[in-house]
PDB file of C-alpha atoms in Angstrom:
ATOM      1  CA  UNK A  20     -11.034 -13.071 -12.344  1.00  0.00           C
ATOM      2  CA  UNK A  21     -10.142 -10.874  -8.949  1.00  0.00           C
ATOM      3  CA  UNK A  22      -8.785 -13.024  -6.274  1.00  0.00           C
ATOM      4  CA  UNK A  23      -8.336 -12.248  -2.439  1.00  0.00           C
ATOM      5  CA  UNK A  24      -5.226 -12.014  -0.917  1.00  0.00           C
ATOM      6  CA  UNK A  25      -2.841 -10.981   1.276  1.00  0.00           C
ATOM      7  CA  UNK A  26       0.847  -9.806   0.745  1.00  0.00           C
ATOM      8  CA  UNK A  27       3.657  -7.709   1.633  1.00  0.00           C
ATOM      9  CA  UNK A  28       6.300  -4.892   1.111  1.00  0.00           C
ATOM     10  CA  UNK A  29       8.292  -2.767   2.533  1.00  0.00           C
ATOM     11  CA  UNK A  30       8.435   1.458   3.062  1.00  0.00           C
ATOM     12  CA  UNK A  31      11.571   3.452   2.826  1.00  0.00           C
ATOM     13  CA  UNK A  32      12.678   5.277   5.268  1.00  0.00           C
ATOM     14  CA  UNK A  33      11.723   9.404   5.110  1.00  0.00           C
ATOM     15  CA  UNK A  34       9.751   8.470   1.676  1.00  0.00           C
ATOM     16  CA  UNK A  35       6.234   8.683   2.119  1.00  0.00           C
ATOM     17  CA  UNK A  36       5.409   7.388  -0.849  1.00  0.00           C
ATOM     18  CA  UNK A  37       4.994   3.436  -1.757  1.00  0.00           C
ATOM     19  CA  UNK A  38       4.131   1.031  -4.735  1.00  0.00           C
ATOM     20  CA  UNK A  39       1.929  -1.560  -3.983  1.00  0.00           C
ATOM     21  CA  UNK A  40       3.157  -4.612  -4.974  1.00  0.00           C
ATOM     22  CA  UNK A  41       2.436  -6.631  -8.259  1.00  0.00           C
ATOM     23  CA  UNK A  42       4.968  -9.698  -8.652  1.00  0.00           C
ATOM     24  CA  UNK A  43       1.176 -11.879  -8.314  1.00  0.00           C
ATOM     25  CA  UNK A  44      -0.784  -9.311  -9.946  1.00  0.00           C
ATOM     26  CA  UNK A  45      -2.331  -5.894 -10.046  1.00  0.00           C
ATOM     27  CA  UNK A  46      -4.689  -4.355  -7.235  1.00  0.00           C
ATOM     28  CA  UNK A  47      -8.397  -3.875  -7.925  1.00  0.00           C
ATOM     29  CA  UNK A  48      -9.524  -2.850  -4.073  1.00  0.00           C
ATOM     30  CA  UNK A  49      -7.060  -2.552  -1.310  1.00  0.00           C
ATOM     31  CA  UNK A  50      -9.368  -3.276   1.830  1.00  0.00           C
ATOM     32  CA  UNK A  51      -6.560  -2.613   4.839  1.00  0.00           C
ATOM     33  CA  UNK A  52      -2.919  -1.924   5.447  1.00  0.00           C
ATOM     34  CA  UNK A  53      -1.381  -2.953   8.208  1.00  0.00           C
ATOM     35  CA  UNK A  54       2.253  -1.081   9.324  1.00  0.00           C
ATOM     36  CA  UNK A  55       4.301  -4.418  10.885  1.00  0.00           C
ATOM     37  CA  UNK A  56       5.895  -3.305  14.358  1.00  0.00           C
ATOM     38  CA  UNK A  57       8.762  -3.750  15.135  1.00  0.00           C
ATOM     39  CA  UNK A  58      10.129  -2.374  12.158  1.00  0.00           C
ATOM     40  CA  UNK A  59      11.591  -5.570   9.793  1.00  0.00           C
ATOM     41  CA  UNK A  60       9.066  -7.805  11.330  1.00  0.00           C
ATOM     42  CA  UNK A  61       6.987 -10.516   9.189  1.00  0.00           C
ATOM     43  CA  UNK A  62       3.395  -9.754   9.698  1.00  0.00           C
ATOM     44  CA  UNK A  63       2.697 -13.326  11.821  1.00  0.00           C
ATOM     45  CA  UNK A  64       5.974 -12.288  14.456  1.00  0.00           C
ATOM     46  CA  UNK A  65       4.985  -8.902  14.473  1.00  0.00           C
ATOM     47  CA  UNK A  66       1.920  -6.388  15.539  1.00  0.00           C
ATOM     48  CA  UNK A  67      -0.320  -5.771  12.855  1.00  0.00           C
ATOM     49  CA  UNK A  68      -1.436  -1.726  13.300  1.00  0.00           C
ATOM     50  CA  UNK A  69      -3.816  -0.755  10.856  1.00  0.00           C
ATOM     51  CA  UNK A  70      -3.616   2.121   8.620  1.00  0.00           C
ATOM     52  CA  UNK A  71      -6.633   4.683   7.889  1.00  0.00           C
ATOM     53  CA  UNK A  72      -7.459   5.724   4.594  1.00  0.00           C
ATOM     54  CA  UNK A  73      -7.631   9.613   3.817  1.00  0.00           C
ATOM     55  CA  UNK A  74      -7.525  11.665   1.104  1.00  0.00           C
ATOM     56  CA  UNK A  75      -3.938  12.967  -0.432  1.00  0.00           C
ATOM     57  CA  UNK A  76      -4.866  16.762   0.684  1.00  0.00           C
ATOM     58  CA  UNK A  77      -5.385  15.677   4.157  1.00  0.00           C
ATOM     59  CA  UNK A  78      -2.295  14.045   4.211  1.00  0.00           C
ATOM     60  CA  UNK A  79      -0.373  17.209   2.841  1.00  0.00           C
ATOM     61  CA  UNK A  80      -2.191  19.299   5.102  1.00  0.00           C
ATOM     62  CA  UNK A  81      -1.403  16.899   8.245  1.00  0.00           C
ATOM     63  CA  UNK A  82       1.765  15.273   7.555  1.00  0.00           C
ATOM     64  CA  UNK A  83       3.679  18.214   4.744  1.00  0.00           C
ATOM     65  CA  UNK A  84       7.577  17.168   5.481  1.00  0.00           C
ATOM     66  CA  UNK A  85       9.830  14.275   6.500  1.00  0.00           C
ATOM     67  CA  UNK A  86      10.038  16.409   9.667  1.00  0.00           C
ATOM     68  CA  UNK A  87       7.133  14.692  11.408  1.00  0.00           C
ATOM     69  CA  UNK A  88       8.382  11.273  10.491  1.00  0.00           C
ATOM     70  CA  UNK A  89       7.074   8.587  12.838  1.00  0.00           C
ATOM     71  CA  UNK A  90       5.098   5.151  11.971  1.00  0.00           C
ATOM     72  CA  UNK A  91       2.763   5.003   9.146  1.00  0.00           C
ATOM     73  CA  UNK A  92      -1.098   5.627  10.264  1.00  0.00           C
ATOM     74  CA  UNK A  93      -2.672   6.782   7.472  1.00  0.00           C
ATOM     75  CA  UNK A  94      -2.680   6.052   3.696  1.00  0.00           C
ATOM     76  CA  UNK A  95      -4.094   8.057   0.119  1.00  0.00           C
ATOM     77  CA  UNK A  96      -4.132   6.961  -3.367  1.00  0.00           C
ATOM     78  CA  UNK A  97      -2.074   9.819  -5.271  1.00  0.00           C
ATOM     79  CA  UNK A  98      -5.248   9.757  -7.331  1.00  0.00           C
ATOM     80  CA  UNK A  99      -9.035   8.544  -6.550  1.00  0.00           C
ATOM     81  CA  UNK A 100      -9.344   7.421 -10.196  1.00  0.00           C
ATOM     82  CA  UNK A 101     -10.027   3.508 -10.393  1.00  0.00           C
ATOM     83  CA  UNK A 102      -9.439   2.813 -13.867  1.00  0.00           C
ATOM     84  CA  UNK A 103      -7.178   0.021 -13.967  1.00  0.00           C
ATOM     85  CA  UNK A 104      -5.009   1.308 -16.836  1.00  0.00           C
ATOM     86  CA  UNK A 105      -4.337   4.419 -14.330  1.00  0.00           C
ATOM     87  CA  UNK A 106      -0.366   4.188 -13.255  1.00  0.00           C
ATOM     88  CA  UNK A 107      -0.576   6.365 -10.551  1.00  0.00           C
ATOM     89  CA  UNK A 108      -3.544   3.784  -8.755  1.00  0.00           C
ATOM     90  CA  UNK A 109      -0.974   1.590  -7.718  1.00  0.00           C
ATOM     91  CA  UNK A 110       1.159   3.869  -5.283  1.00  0.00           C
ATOM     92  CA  UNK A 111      -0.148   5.297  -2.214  1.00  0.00           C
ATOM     93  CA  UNK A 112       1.250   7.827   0.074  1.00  0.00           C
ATOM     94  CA  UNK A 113       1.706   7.568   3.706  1.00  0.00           C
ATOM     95  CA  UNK A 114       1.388   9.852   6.974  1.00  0.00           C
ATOM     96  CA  UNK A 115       3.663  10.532   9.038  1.00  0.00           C
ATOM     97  CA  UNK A 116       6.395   9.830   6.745  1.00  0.00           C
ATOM     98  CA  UNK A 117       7.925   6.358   7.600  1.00  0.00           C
ATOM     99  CA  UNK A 118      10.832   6.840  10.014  1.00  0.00           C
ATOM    100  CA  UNK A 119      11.635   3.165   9.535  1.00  0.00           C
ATOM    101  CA  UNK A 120      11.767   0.436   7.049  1.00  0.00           C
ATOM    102  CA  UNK A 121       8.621  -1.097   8.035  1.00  0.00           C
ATOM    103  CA  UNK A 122       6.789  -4.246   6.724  1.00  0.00           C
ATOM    104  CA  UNK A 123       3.468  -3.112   5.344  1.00  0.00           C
ATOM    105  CA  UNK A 124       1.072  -5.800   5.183  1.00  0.00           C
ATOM    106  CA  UNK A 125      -1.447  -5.323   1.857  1.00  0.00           C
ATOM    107  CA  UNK A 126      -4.852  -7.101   2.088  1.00  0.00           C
ATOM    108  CA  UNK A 127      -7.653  -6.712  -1.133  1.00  0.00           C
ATOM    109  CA  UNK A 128      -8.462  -8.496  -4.368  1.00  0.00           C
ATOM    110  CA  UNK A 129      -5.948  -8.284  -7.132  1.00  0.00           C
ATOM    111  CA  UNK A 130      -6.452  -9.279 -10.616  1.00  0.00           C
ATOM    112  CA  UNK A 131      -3.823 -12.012 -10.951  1.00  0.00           C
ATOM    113  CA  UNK A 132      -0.830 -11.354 -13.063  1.00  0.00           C
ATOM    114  CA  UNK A 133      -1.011 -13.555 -16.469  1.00  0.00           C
ATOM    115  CA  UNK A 134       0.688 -16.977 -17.078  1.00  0.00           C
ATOM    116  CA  UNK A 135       2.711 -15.631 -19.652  1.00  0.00           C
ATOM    117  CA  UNK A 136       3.297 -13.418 -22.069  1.00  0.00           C
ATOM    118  CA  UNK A 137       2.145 -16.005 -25.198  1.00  0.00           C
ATOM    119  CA  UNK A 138      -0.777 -16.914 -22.568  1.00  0.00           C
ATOM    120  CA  UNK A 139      -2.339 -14.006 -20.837  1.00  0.00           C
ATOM    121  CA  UNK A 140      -5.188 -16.075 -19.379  1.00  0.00           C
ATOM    122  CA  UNK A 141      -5.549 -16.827 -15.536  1.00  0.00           C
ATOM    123  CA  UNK A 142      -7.368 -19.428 -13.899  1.00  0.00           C
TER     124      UNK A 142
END
């Protein structure tokens, strides 16, 4: 059963690329990212600036190098594939590279992460 929710991570500095997180579970849809300003703020202190989604070649083409490094505004899949048993669905790329460690706020249904190993069911 997909669930709603909200939760957050962080970016590292001059890496554009970022895992999504999965300590409750595994992303089906990601509807918005928000970038968290100022940089090391929780989402409910800080200013929530949403992120546009784009295509990976776009973001090549747009934002190539570390050079350009600024706050996030724009996000890709490394792959448009949405089989779940896909690795590379749950990291993302961002443009302009991060030039900070910034909060990045993750809203969309995840499929939750199981009860146990021995019990793989969820409520």
């Amino acid at each position: 059963m997909a669930r709603h929710g909200q939760y957050s991570s962080q970016t590292t500095t001059n890496d554009r690329n970022f895992n999504l997180p999965t300590a409750v579970g595994t992303f089906l849809v990601v509807d918005a990212i928000n970038i968290i300003t100022p940089a090391g703020t929780t989402p409910d202190s800080g200013t929530r600036n949403p992120c546009t989604p784009t295509s990976l070649a776009i973001l090549d083409w747009t934002h190539s190098s570390v050079d350009t490094a600024a706050m996030p505004t724009e996000f890709a899949y490394f792959t448009q594939n949405t089989y779940l048993s896909s690795p590379t669905q749950s990291q993302i790329a961002f443009g302009p590279w991060p030039d900070d460690t910034y909060v990045v706020e993750i809203i969309g249904k995840i499929q939750p992460a199981a009860i146990s190993a021995t019990n793989p069911n969820t409520f």
